[in-house]
mmCIF file of C-alpha atoms and ligand atoms in Angstrom:
data_model
loop_
_atom_site.group_PDB
_atom_site.id
_atom_site.type_symbol
_atom_site.label_atom_id
_atom_site.label_comp_id
_atom_site.label_asym_id
_atom_site.label_seq_id
_atom_site.Cartn_x
_atom_site.Cartn_y
_atom_site.Cartn_z
ATOM 1 C CA UNK D 1 0.000 0.008 0.002
ATOM 2 C CA UNK D 2 1.641 3.258 -1.055
ATOM 3 C CA UNK D 3 1.540 6.356 1.116
ATOM 4 C CA UNK D 4 3.721 8.470 -1.168
ATOM 5 C CA UNK D 5 2.716 12.115 -0.959
ATOM 6 C CA UNK D 6 0.465 11.702 2.057
ATOM 7 C CA UNK D 7 0.972 14.300 4.746
ATOM 8 C CA UNK D 8 1.422 13.473 8.441
ATOM 9 C CA UNK D 9 1.562 15.905 11.386
ATOM 10 C CA UNK D 10 2.988 14.585 14.667
ATOM 11 C CA UNK D 11 2.702 16.702 17.803
ATOM 12 C CA UNK D 12 5.788 16.363 19.981
ATOM 13 C CA UNK D 13 7.407 14.793 16.927
ATOM 14 C CA UNK D 14 10.882 16.021 17.737
ATOM 15 C CA UNK D 15 11.902 13.553 20.452
ATOM 16 C CA UNK D 16 11.032 10.139 21.887
ATOM 17 C CA UNK D 17 8.069 8.225 20.512
ATOM 18 C CA UNK D 18 7.020 11.102 18.240
ATOM 19 C CA UNK D 19 10.451 11.215 16.616
ATOM 20 C CA UNK D 20 10.349 7.461 16.017
ATOM 21 C CA UNK D 21 6.934 7.885 14.347
ATOM 22 C CA UNK D 22 8.268 10.713 12.144
ATOM 23 C CA UNK D 23 11.295 8.685 11.015
ATOM 24 C CA UNK D 24 9.324 5.523 10.291
ATOM 25 C CA UNK D 25 6.624 7.487 8.462
ATOM 26 C CA UNK D 26 9.123 9.417 6.352
ATOM 27 C CA UNK D 27 10.762 6.111 5.412
ATOM 28 C CA UNK D 28 7.339 4.852 4.311
ATOM 29 C CA UNK D 29 6.811 7.872 2.056
ATOM 30 C CA UNK D 30 4.827 10.340 4.192
ATOM 31 C CA UNK D 31 5.670 14.044 4.057
ATOM 32 C CA UNK D 32 6.101 14.893 7.725
ATOM 33 C CA UNK D 33 5.429 17.981 9.857
ATOM 34 C CA UNK D 34 7.449 17.695 13.078
ATOM 35 C CA UNK D 35 5.888 19.710 15.904
ATOM 36 C CA UNK D 36 7.779 20.716 19.056
ATOM 37 C CA UNK D 37 7.179 23.051 22.003
ATOM 38 C CA UNK D 38 10.545 24.544 22.941
ATOM 39 C CA UNK D 39 13.504 22.443 21.772
ATOM 40 C CA UNK D 40 13.846 23.800 18.213
ATOM 41 C CA UNK D 41 17.258 22.192 17.744
ATOM 42 C CA UNK D 42 15.897 18.657 18.230
ATOM 43 C CA UNK D 43 13.070 19.281 15.762
ATOM 44 C CA UNK D 44 15.305 20.909 13.143
ATOM 45 C CA UNK D 45 17.857 18.107 13.469
ATOM 46 C CA UNK D 46 15.173 15.467 12.922
ATOM 47 C CA UNK D 47 13.712 17.313 9.917
ATOM 48 C CA UNK D 48 17.224 17.613 8.451
ATOM 49 C CA UNK D 49 17.824 13.877 9.000
ATOM 50 C CA UNK D 50 14.602 13.046 7.138
ATOM 51 C CA UNK D 51 15.520 15.361 4.261
ATOM 52 C CA UNK D 52 19.055 13.932 4.110
ATOM 53 C CA UNK D 53 17.438 10.515 3.665
ATOM 54 C CA UNK D 54 15.429 11.750 0.676
ATOM 55 C CA UNK D 55 12.215 12.516 2.554
ATOM 56 C CA UNK D 56 10.206 15.701 3.015
ATOM 57 C CA UNK D 57 9.825 17.287 6.450
ATOM 58 C CA UNK D 58 9.642 20.579 8.288
ATOM 59 C CA UNK D 59 9.705 21.589 11.929
ATOM 60 C CA UNK D 60 6.810 23.608 13.353
ATOM 61 C CA UNK D 61 6.744 25.131 16.820
ATOM 62 C CA UNK D 62 3.524 25.173 18.812
ATOM 63 C CA UNK D 63 2.331 24.463 22.342
ATOM 64 C CA UNK D 64 -0.648 22.111 21.996
ATOM 65 C CA UNK D 65 -2.071 23.623 25.165
ATOM 66 C CA UNK D 66 -2.366 27.022 23.473
ATOM 67 C CA UNK D 67 -5.256 27.396 21.047
ATOM 68 C CA UNK D 68 -3.617 30.106 18.917
ATOM 69 C CA UNK D 69 -0.486 27.938 18.597
ATOM 70 C CA UNK D 70 -2.591 24.917 17.557
ATOM 71 C CA UNK D 71 -4.414 26.879 14.866
ATOM 72 C CA UNK D 72 -1.142 28.373 13.576
ATOM 73 C CA UNK D 73 0.500 24.940 13.510
ATOM 74 C CA UNK D 74 -2.248 23.409 11.343
ATOM 75 C CA UNK D 75 -2.208 26.474 9.076
ATOM 76 C CA UNK D 76 1.558 26.033 8.656
ATOM 77 C CA UNK D 77 0.934 22.466 7.468
ATOM 78 C CA UNK D 78 -1.779 23.727 5.056
ATOM 79 C CA UNK D 79 0.649 26.302 3.685
ATOM 80 C CA UNK D 80 3.643 23.965 3.357
ATOM 81 C CA UNK D 81 2.050 20.739 2.163
ATOM 82 C CA UNK D 82 -1.478 21.769 1.122
ATOM 83 C CA UNK D 83 -3.218 18.734 2.642
ATOM 84 C CA UNK D 84 -3.450 16.563 5.775
ATOM 85 C CA UNK D 85 -3.964 12.817 5.610
ATOM 86 C CA UNK D 86 -2.718 11.595 8.945
ATOM 87 C CA UNK D 87 -2.368 13.078 12.408
ATOM 88 C CA UNK D 88 -0.698 11.762 15.569
ATOM 89 C CA UNK D 89 -1.676 13.344 18.898
ATOM 90 C CA UNK D 90 1.578 12.461 20.629
ATOM 91 C CA UNK D 91 2.648 15.507 22.677
ATOM 92 C CA UNK D 92 2.227 14.780 26.364
ATOM 93 C CA UNK D 93 3.802 15.525 29.711
ATOM 94 C CA UNK D 94 4.203 13.927 33.131
ATOM 95 C CA UNK D 95 5.083 15.689 36.359
ATOM 96 C CA UNK D 96 6.956 15.009 39.589
ATOM 97 C CA UNK D 97 6.060 11.930 41.580
ATOM 98 C CA UNK D 98 3.352 12.995 44.067
ATOM 99 C CA UNK D 99 0.259 11.827 45.896
ATOM 100 C CA UNK D 100 -3.084 13.358 44.968
ATOM 101 C CA UNK D 101 -3.280 15.076 48.383
ATOM 102 C CA UNK D 102 -0.097 16.965 47.470
ATOM 103 C CA UNK D 103 -1.111 18.179 43.984
ATOM 104 C CA UNK D 104 -1.471 21.907 43.291
ATOM 105 C CA UNK D 105 -4.134 23.415 41.069
ATOM 106 C CA UNK D 106 -1.361 24.738 38.782
ATOM 107 C CA UNK D 107 -0.003 21.228 38.294
ATOM 108 C CA UNK D 108 -3.445 19.801 37.476
ATOM 109 C CA UNK D 109 -4.248 22.653 35.119
ATOM 110 C CA UNK D 110 -0.988 22.124 33.160
ATOM 111 C CA UNK D 111 -1.477 18.353 32.990
ATOM 112 C CA UNK D 112 -5.025 18.578 31.666
ATOM 113 C CA UNK D 113 -4.342 21.579 29.408
ATOM 114 C CA UNK D 114 -1.528 19.840 27.531
ATOM 115 C CA UNK D 115 -2.558 16.168 27.660
ATOM 116 C CA UNK D 116 -6.342 16.460 27.359
ATOM 117 C CA UNK D 117 -7.395 19.871 26.033
ATOM 118 C CA UNK D 118 -4.372 19.987 23.712
ATOM 119 C CA UNK D 119 -5.224 16.609 22.219
ATOM 120 C CA UNK D 120 -8.877 17.532 21.719
ATOM 121 C CA UNK D 121 -8.022 20.918 20.189
ATOM 122 C CA UNK D 122 -5.595 19.299 17.767
ATOM 123 C CA UNK D 123 -8.072 16.571 16.820
ATOM 124 C CA UNK D 124 -10.641 19.310 16.179
ATOM 125 C CA UNK D 125 -8.335 20.947 13.661
ATOM 126 C CA UNK D 126 -7.496 17.600 12.043
ATOM 127 C CA UNK D 127 -11.170 16.620 11.687
ATOM 128 C CA UNK D 128 -11.988 20.004 10.138
ATOM 129 C CA UNK D 129 -9.527 19.170 7.365
ATOM 130 C CA UNK D 130 -10.214 15.430 7.001
ATOM 131 C CA UNK D 131 -13.956 14.925 7.423
ATOM 132 C CA UNK D 132 -15.878 14.363 4.197
ATOM 133 C CA UNK D 133 -18.714 16.291 5.891
ATOM 134 C CA UNK D 134 -16.452 19.351 5.723
ATOM 135 C CA UNK D 135 -15.208 18.724 2.190
ATOM 136 C CA UNK D 136 -12.153 16.700 3.207
ATOM 137 C CA UNK D 137 -10.949 13.438 1.710
ATOM 138 C CA UNK D 138 -10.859 11.439 4.940
ATOM 139 C CA UNK D 139 -7.863 10.581 7.089
ATOM 140 C CA UNK D 140 -6.556 8.780 10.108
ATOM 141 C CA UNK D 141 -5.834 9.973 13.644
ATOM 142 C CA UNK D 142 -3.839 8.152 16.314
ATOM 143 C CA UNK D 143 -3.820 9.338 19.940
ATOM 144 C CA UNK D 144 -1.098 8.466 22.444
ATOM 145 C CA UNK D 145 -2.685 7.103 25.594
ATOM 146 C CA UNK D 146 -0.702 5.149 28.209
ATOM 147 C CA UNK D 147 -0.835 1.913 30.171
ATOM 148 C CA UNK D 148 -1.240 4.351 33.079
ATOM 149 C CA UNK D 149 -4.867 4.805 31.936
ATOM 150 C CA UNK D 150 -5.590 1.255 33.119
ATOM 151 C CA UNK D 151 -3.126 1.111 36.040
ATOM 152 C CA UNK D 152 -3.979 4.485 37.648
ATOM 153 C CA UNK D 153 -0.356 5.262 38.664
ATOM 154 C CA UNK D 154 -1.006 5.454 42.431
ATOM 155 C CA UNK D 155 1.620 7.342 44.424
ATOM 156 C CA UNK D 156 3.281 8.488 41.245
ATOM 157 C CA UNK D 157 0.991 10.577 39.040
ATOM 158 C CA UNK D 158 -2.700 9.729 39.222
ATOM 159 C CA UNK D 159 -3.375 13.030 37.405
ATOM 160 C CA UNK D 160 -1.354 11.832 34.401
ATOM 161 C CA UNK D 161 -3.153 8.461 34.440
ATOM 162 C CA UNK D 162 -6.502 10.240 34.549
ATOM 163 C CA UNK D 163 -5.467 12.451 31.611
ATOM 164 C CA UNK D 164 -4.739 9.305 29.600
ATOM 165 C CA UNK D 165 -8.055 7.756 30.699
ATOM 166 C CA UNK D 166 -9.640 10.828 29.125
ATOM 167 C CA UNK D 167 -7.716 10.113 25.914
ATOM 168 C CA UNK D 168 -9.103 6.563 25.815
ATOM 169 C CA UNK D 169 -12.686 7.850 26.161
ATOM 170 C CA UNK D 170 -12.069 10.642 23.660
ATOM 171 C CA UNK D 171 -10.714 8.112 21.161
ATOM 172 C CA UNK D 172 -13.839 5.961 21.369
ATOM 173 C CA UNK D 173 -16.226 8.918 21.170
ATOM 174 C CA UNK D 174 -14.521 10.770 18.332
ATOM 175 C CA UNK D 175 -14.063 7.529 16.382
ATOM 176 C CA UNK D 176 -17.826 6.913 16.477
ATOM 177 C CA UNK D 177 -18.615 10.561 15.741
ATOM 178 C CA UNK D 178 -16.645 10.644 12.485
ATOM 179 C CA UNK D 179 -16.721 6.981 11.461
ATOM 180 C CA UNK D 180 -19.033 7.685 8.539
ATOM 181 C CA UNK D 181 -16.979 10.703 7.408
ATOM 182 C CA UNK D 182 -13.870 8.888 6.207
ATOM 183 C CA UNK D 183 -11.919 9.490 9.398
ATOM 184 C CA UNK D 184 -10.589 6.678 11.572
ATOM 185 C CA UNK D 185 -9.496 7.406 15.150
ATOM 186 C CA UNK D 186 -7.486 4.988 17.248
ATOM 187 C CA UNK D 187 -5.091 5.048 20.197
ATOM 188 C CA UNK D 188 -1.947 3.322 21.355
ATOM 189 C CA UNK D 189 -1.202 2.646 25.020
ATOM 190 C CA UNK D 190 2.559 2.396 25.492
ATOM 191 C CA UNK D 191 3.942 0.833 28.642
ATOM 192 C CA UNK D 192 7.417 1.765 29.898
ATOM 193 C CA UNK D 193 9.277 3.151 26.916
ATOM 194 C CA UNK D 194 12.888 4.306 26.949
ATOM 195 C CA UNK D 195 12.541 8.058 26.299
ATOM 196 C CA UNK D 196 13.438 11.272 28.128
ATOM 197 C CA UNK D 197 9.898 11.682 29.557
ATOM 198 C CA UNK D 198 10.886 9.889 32.778
ATOM 199 C CA UNK D 199 13.787 12.278 33.432
ATOM 200 C CA UNK D 200 11.491 15.219 32.638
ATOM 201 C CA UNK D 201 9.335 14.048 35.554
ATOM 202 C CA UNK D 202 12.388 13.986 37.873
ATOM 203 C CA UNK D 203 12.864 10.198 37.681
ATOM 204 C CA UNK D 204 15.830 9.515 35.339
ATOM 205 C CA UNK D 205 16.207 6.029 36.806
ATOM 206 C CA UNK D 206 12.510 5.075 36.441
ATOM 207 C CA UNK D 207 12.923 2.703 33.514
ATOM 208 C CA UNK D 208 15.631 0.646 35.222
ATOM 209 C CA UNK D 209 13.758 0.693 38.526
ATOM 210 C CA UNK D 210 10.499 -0.777 37.198
ATOM 211 C CA UNK D 211 11.758 -2.866 34.283
ATOM 212 C CA UNK D 212 11.278 -6.085 36.268
ATOM 213 C CA UNK D 213 7.573 -5.393 36.819
ATOM 214 C CA UNK D 214 6.970 -5.759 33.089
ATOM 215 C CA UNK D 215 5.963 -9.341 32.133
ATOM 216 C CA UNK D 216 8.509 -9.223 29.287
ATOM 217 C CA UNK D 217 11.121 -8.026 31.829
ATOM 218 C CA UNK D 218 12.274 -5.182 29.634
ATOM 219 C CA UNK D 219 11.333 -1.648 28.609
ATOM 220 C CA UNK D 220 10.056 -0.914 25.121
ATOM 221 C CA UNK D 221 11.781 1.083 22.443
ATOM 222 C CA UNK D 222 10.133 4.116 20.858
ATOM 223 C CA UNK D 223 10.305 2.367 17.492
ATOM 224 C CA UNK D 224 8.188 -0.533 18.831
ATOM 225 C CA UNK D 225 5.419 1.977 19.609
ATOM 226 C CA UNK D 226 5.895 3.730 16.266
ATOM 227 C CA UNK D 227 5.247 0.496 14.331
ATOM 228 C CA UNK D 228 1.814 0.189 15.975
ATOM 229 C CA UNK D 229 1.059 3.856 15.248
ATOM 230 C CA UNK D 230 2.059 3.468 11.605
ATOM 231 C CA UNK D 231 -0.138 0.427 11.177
ATOM 232 C CA UNK D 232 -3.157 2.212 12.672
ATOM 233 C CA UNK D 233 -2.537 5.180 10.340
ATOM 234 C CA UNK D 234 -2.261 2.944 7.302
ATOM 235 C CA UNK D 235 -4.891 1.623 4.891
ATOM 236 C CA UNK D 236 -4.102 -1.847 6.208
ATOM 237 C CA UNK D 237 -6.136 -0.801 9.284
ATOM 238 C CA UNK D 238 -9.038 0.305 7.082
ATOM 239 C CA UNK D 239 -11.756 -1.355 9.218
ATOM 240 C CA UNK D 240 -10.151 -0.448 12.557
ATOM 241 C CA UNK D 241 -11.531 2.553 14.428
ATOM 242 C CA UNK D 242 -12.132 3.298 18.084
ATOM 243 C CA UNK D 243 -9.454 0.717 18.965
ATOM 244 C CA UNK D 244 -6.860 1.096 21.712
ATOM 245 C CA UNK D 245 -3.760 -1.025 21.197
ATOM 246 C CA UNK D 246 -1.556 -1.914 24.191
ATOM 247 C CA UNK D 247 2.163 -1.770 23.381
ATOM 248 C CA UNK D 248 3.351 -2.534 26.873
ATOM 249 C CA UNK D 249 5.216 -5.839 27.039
ATOM 250 C CA UNK D 250 2.213 -7.438 28.718
ATOM 251 C CA UNK D 251 2.000 -4.845 31.504
HETATM 252 P P1 NAP X 1 9.258 12.836 25.476
HETATM 253 O O1 NAP X 1 10.422 11.984 25.139
HETATM 254 O O2 NAP X 1 9.255 13.594 26.770
HETATM 255 O O3 NAP X 1 8.996 13.851 24.258
HETATM 256 C C1 NAP X 1 7.963 14.768 24.369
HETATM 257 C C2 NAP X 1 7.732 15.457 23.055
HETATM 258 O O4 NAP X 1 6.536 16.253 23.186
HETATM 259 C C3 NAP X 1 8.850 16.424 22.666
HETATM 260 O O5 NAP X 1 8.915 16.468 21.271
HETATM 261 C C4 NAP X 1 8.347 17.756 23.255
HETATM 262 O O6 NAP X 1 8.852 18.883 22.551
HETATM 263 C C5 NAP X 1 6.864 17.620 22.973
HETATM 264 N N1 NAP X 1 6.022 18.451 23.841
HETATM 265 C C6 NAP X 1 5.989 18.507 25.201
HETATM 266 N N2 NAP X 1 5.044 19.381 25.599
HETATM 267 C C7 NAP X 1 4.484 19.877 24.474
HETATM 268 C C8 NAP X 1 3.477 20.825 24.229
HETATM 269 N N3 NAP X 1 2.837 21.482 25.225
HETATM 270 N N4 NAP X 1 3.167 21.119 22.931
HETATM 271 C C9 NAP X 1 3.788 20.514 21.896
HETATM 272 N N5 NAP X 1 4.758 19.594 22.079
HETATM 273 C C10 NAP X 1 5.099 19.285 23.351
HETATM 274 O O7 NAP X 1 7.901 11.973 25.499
HETATM 275 P P2 NAP X 1 7.638 10.438 25.012
HETATM 276 O O8 NAP X 1 8.076 9.528 26.092
HETATM 277 O O9 NAP X 1 8.101 10.259 23.628
HETATM 278 O O10 NAP X 1 6.038 10.417 25.069
HETATM 279 C C11 NAP X 1 5.223 10.681 23.933
HETATM 280 C C12 NAP X 1 3.780 10.363 24.276
HETATM 281 O O11 NAP X 1 3.682 8.995 24.677
HETATM 282 C C13 NAP X 1 3.206 11.182 25.437
HETATM 283 O O12 NAP X 1 1.877 11.498 25.173
HETATM 284 C C14 NAP X 1 3.328 10.243 26.614
HETATM 285 O O13 NAP X 1 2.394 10.534 27.624
HETATM 286 C C15 NAP X 1 3.065 8.913 25.955
HETATM 287 N N6 NAP X 1 3.610 7.775 26.697
HETATM 288 C C16 NAP X 1 4.946 7.645 26.910
HETATM 289 C C17 NAP X 1 5.411 6.561 27.631
HETATM 290 C C18 NAP X 1 6.871 6.346 27.944
HETATM 291 O O14 NAP X 1 7.202 5.468 28.761
HETATM 292 N N7 NAP X 1 7.786 7.068 27.333
HETATM 293 C C19 NAP X 1 4.506 5.626 28.154
HETATM 294 C C20 NAP X 1 3.163 5.791 27.910
HETATM 295 C C21 NAP X 1 2.711 6.860 27.170
HETATM 296 P P3 NAP X 1 10.101 19.752 23.165
HETATM 297 O O15 NAP X 1 11.334 18.920 22.950
HETATM 298 O O16 NAP X 1 10.109 21.016 22.372
HETATM 299 O O17 NAP X 1 9.797 19.933 24.620
#
């Protein structure tokens, strides 16, 4: 199945799982828009790597938790590539390890603004461009949930787990809402994946510390998540919508 010329936007595409999705997609023939929030160098380096390999890519800044940024980001894709076929809602954050009875309003507001409102805002913009009801040609959306959505992350970050529970519900609801408009919506639930997100939450040793709790007794690689995302985006998943795929080593 050829994807040559199709356009993919990945939020948080500059590092970790998002970067693995961008690289795999570019290799498959997608033209890729690599979104980032603040680390321009990582995004520009990835876009350059894709172009050096013969692909098409550009880096686009935008905080998914800021509506004006989200609108500008999608307009940048319109301007650069002129279409949108695939969208990955990947940008997401954790926070410091804490109990719920220690969590500030500011922490909760940031968590929900980026992980939940940001994902819904971005999906809104994607659906506006993809839905046949709005003159689009259809498309595919994949949301990044987490195994935390089913585990709850007690004593660590229940707020993060709840934000990913919201992504699961949003995936099911949006999938059914646009199922007859040419748009498929699915999610992937990664388990413990070796990226910088753990250090960003103040736990650089988290992967090594909990590796043994995974039935497979190892962490996952970003590329292992990216393969599931790419399949869900592809025409090979043409009858799959509203599905949530665990990529968690059995966890
Ligand atoms: P990561 O390594 O920390 O990378 C995060 C990416 O998101 C970066 O490109 C970052 O850009 C971008 N980003 C952060 N905040 C943003 C915002 N407000 N707006 C736009 N972009 C933003 O994360 P990851 O581990 O790859 O995680 C990717 C997704 O998978 C997240 O949704 C996460 O919750 C989920 N997930 C991860 C794991 C895991 O173990 N790694 C497990 C389950 C689920 P900058 O570089 O500019 O900051």
